[in-house]
Short mmCIF file of C-alpha atoms and ligand atoms in Angstrom, two decimals:
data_model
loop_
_atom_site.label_atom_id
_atom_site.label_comp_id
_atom_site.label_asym_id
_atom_site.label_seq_id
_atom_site.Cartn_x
_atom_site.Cartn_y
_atom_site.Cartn_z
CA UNK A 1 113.93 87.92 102.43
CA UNK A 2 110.73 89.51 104.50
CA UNK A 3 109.10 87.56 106.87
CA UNK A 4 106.13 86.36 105.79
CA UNK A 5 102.95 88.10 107.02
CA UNK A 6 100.54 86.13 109.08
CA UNK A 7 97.16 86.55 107.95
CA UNK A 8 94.28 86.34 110.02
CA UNK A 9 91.23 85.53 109.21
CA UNK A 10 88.04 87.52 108.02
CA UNK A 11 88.63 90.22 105.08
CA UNK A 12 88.66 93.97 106.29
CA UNK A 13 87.71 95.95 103.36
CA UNK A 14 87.73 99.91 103.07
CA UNK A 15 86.50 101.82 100.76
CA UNK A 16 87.50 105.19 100.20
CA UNK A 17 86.33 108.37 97.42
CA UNK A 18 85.93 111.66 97.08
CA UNK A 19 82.06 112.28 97.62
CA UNK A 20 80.19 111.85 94.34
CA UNK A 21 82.34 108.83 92.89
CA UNK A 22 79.73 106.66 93.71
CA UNK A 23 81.46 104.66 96.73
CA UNK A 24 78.52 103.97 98.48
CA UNK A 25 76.17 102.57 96.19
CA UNK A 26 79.09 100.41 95.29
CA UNK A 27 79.37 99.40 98.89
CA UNK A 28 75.38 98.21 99.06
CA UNK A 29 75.68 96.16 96.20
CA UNK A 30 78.76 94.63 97.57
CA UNK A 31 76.92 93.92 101.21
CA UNK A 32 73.97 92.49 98.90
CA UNK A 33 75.94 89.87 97.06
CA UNK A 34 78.37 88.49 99.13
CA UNK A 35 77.27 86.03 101.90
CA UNK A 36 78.90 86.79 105.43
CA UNK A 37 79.44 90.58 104.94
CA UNK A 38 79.13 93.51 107.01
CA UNK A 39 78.77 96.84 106.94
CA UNK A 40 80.55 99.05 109.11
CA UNK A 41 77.66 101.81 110.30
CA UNK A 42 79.69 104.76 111.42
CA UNK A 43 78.97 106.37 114.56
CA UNK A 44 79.28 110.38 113.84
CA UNK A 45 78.48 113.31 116.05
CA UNK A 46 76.79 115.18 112.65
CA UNK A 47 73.18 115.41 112.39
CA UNK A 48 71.22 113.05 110.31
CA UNK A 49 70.78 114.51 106.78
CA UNK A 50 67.80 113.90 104.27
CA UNK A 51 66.08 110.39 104.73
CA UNK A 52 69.12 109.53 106.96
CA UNK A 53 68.29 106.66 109.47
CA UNK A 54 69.59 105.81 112.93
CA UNK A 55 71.53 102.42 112.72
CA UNK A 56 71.23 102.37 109.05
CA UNK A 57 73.55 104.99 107.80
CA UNK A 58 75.27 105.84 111.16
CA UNK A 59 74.82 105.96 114.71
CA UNK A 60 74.29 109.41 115.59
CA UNK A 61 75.25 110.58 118.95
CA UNK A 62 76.38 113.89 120.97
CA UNK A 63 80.26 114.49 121.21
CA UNK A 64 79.91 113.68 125.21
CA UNK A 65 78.90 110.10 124.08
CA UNK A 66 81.68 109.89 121.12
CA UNK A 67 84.53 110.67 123.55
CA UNK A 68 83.59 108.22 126.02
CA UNK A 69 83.35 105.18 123.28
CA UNK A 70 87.40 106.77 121.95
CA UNK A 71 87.85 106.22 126.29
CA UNK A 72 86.83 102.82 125.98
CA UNK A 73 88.40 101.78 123.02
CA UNK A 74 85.26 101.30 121.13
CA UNK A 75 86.63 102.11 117.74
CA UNK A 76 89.58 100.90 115.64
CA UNK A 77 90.23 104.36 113.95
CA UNK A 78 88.09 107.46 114.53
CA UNK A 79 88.96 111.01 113.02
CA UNK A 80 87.51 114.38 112.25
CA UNK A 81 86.01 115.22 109.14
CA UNK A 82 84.32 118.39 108.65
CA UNK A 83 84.23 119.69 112.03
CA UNK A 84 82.38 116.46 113.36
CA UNK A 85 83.82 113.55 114.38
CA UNK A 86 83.65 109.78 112.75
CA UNK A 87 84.15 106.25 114.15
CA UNK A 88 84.40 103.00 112.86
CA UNK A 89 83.15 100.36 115.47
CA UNK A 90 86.01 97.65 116.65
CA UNK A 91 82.79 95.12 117.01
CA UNK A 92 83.01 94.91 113.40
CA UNK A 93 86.52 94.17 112.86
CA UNK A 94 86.18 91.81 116.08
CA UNK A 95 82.76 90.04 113.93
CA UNK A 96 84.34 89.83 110.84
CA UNK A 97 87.39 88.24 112.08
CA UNK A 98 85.26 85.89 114.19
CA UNK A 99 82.85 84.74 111.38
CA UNK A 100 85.94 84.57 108.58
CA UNK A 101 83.07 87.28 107.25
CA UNK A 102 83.63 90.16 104.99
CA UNK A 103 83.58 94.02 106.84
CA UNK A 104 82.98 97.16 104.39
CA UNK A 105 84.49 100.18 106.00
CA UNK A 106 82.68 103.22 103.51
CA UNK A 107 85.35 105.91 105.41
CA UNK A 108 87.76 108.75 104.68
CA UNK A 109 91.32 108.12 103.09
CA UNK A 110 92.93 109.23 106.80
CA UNK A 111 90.40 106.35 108.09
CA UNK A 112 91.70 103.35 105.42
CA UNK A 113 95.30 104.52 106.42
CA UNK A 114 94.70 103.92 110.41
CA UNK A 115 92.85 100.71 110.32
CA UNK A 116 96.03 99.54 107.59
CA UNK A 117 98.40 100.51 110.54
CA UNK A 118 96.30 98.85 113.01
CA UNK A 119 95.16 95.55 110.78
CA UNK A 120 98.08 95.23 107.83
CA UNK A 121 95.91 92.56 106.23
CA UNK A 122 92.95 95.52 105.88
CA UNK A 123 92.91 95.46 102.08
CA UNK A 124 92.04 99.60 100.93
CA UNK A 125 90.05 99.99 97.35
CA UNK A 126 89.87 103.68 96.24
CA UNK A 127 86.97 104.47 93.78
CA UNK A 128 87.74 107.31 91.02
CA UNK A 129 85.72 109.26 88.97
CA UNK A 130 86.44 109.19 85.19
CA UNK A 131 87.13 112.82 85.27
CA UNK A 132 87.04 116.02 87.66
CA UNK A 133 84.22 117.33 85.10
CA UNK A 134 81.89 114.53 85.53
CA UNK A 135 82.56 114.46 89.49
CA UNK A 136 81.15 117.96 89.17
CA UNK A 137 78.60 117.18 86.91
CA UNK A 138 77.16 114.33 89.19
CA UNK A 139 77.41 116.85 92.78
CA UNK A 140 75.28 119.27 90.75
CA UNK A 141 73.03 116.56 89.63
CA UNK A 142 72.69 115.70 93.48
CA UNK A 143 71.08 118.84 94.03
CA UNK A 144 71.82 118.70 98.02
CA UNK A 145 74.66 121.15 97.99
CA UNK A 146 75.25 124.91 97.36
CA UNK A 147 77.73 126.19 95.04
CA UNK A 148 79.84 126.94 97.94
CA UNK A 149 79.94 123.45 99.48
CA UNK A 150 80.35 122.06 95.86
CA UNK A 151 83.49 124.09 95.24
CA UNK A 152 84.93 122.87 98.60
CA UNK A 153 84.19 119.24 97.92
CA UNK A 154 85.65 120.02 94.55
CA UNK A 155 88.74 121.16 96.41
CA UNK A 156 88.91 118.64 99.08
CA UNK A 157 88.43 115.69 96.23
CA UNK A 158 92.05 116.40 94.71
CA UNK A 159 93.82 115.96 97.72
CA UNK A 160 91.80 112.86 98.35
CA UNK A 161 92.42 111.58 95.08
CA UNK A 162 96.20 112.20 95.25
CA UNK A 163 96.44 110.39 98.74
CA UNK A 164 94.00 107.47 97.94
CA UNK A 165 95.94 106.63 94.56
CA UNK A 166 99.17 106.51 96.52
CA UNK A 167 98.48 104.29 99.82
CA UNK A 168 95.57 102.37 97.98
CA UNK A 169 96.12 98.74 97.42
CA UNK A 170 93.51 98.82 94.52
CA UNK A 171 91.68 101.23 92.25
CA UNK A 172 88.53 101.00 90.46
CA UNK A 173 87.30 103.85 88.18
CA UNK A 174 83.63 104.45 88.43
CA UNK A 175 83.10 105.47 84.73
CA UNK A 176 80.45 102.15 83.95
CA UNK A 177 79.12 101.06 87.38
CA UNK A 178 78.17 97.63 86.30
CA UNK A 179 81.90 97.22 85.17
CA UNK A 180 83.29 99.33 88.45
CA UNK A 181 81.24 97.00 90.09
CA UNK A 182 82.93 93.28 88.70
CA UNK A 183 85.82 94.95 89.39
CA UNK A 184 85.12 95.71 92.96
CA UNK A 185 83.91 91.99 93.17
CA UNK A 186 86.44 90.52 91.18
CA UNK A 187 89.21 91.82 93.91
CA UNK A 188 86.69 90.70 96.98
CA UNK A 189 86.91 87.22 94.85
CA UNK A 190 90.55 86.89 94.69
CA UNK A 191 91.62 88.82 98.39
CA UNK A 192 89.62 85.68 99.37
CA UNK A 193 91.31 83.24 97.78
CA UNK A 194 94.59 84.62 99.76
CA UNK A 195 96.52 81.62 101.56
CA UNK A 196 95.74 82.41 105.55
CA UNK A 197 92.17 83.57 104.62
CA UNK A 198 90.89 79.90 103.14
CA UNK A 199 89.37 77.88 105.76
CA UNK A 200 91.56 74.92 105.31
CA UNK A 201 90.41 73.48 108.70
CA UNK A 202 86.76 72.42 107.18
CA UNK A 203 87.88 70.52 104.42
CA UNK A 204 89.52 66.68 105.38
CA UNK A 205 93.09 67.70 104.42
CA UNK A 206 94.73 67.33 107.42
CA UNK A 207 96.13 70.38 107.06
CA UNK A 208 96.23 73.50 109.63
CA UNK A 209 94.93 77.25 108.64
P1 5GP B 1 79.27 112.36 105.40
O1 5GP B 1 79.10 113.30 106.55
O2 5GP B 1 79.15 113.06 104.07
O3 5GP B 1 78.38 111.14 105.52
O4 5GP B 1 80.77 111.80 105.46
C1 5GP B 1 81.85 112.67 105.42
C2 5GP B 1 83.14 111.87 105.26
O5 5GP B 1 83.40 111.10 106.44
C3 5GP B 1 83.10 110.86 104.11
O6 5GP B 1 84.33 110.94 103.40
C4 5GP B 1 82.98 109.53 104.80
O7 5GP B 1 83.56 108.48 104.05
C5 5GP B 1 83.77 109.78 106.06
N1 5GP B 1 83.44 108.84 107.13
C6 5GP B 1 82.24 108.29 107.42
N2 5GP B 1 82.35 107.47 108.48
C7 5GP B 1 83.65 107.49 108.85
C8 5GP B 1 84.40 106.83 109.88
O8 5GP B 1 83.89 106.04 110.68
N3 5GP B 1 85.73 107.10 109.95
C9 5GP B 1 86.34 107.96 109.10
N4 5GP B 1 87.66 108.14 109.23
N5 5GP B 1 85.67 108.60 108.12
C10 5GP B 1 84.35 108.37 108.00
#
């Protein structure tokens, strides 16, 4: 028989997508409704895009800065995406676990995969489109990209769907998003309820964690 894992506390949730599946508004509404959560904000060496705000959608800083924060161990996975480079903060996984609290990681698939290697408790929740026709159909609707871009996102999204199914723990297909949605929550609920995450210690049991 395996050894049983030792869980520690907090929840360290990732969620992964190829870009249009809707991960991100998913992810707000998430932050919104559950009490003690918190969002990972990214730091990235990319420029800020569209209405893009510093310390709400990422850090932004110059690659000089990034590799001095990988020197002093500042993130718990980091990777390259596009030509620019992508960290998740350690404070958050350090809060979360602190606080018993909830942290959303809103990364790549190659992200979910290091912070599972690092944290085996991380629990990874991949969000699919209904189809590779409406993922297109909602890109275009975006109207931010070119056709060109749009092709390669198209390209990149198979190979991200094909890994993400396969080392996911869960997946929730974004076809309704109120029902993608209690879906998303429902798993948050029950991950939860896990024995090693419940604070036993407040309630007079007189029972450990
Ligand atoms: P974008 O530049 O479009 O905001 O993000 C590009 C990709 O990088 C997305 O798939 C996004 O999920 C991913 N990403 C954002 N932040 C991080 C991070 O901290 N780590 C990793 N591994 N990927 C990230």
């Amino acid at each position: 028989m395996s050894e049983p894992t030792i869980r520690q506390p907090g929840l360290l949730l990732v969620l992964s997508a190829p870009s249009g599946a809707g991960k991100t508004t998913l992810a707000r509404r998430l932050l919104k409704e559950t009490p003690q959560a918190h969002f990972s904000i990214s730091v990235t060496t990319r420029r800020p895009r569209g209405k893009e705000q510093e310390g709400v959608d990422y850090h932004f800083v110059d690659v000089a800065t990034f590799q001095s924060k990988i020197e002093r161990g500042e993130f718990v996975e980091w990777a390259e995406v596009h030509g620019h480079f992508y960290g998740s903060p350690q404070s958050t996984v350090d809060v979360a676990r602190a606080q018993r609290g909830v942290a959303i990681f809103d990364i790549d698939v190659q992200g979910g995969q290091a912070i599972k290697r690092k944290h085996p408790d991380a629990v990874l929740i991949f969000v699919l489109p209904p189809s590779m026709e409406e993922l297109e159909r909602r890109l275009r609707d975006r109207q931010t990209d070119s056709d060109e871009t749009i092709r390669r996102r198209m390209l990149t999204a198979r190979s991200e769907i094909e890994h993400g199914v396969s080392a996911y723990d869960y997946v929730v297909v974004n076809d309704d998003f109120e029902r993608a949605y209690s879906e998303l929550r429902a798993v948050v609920v029950a991950e939860g309820c896990r024995r090693g995450r419940v604070d036993l210690s407040r309630l007079k049991l007189g029972v450990g964690t």
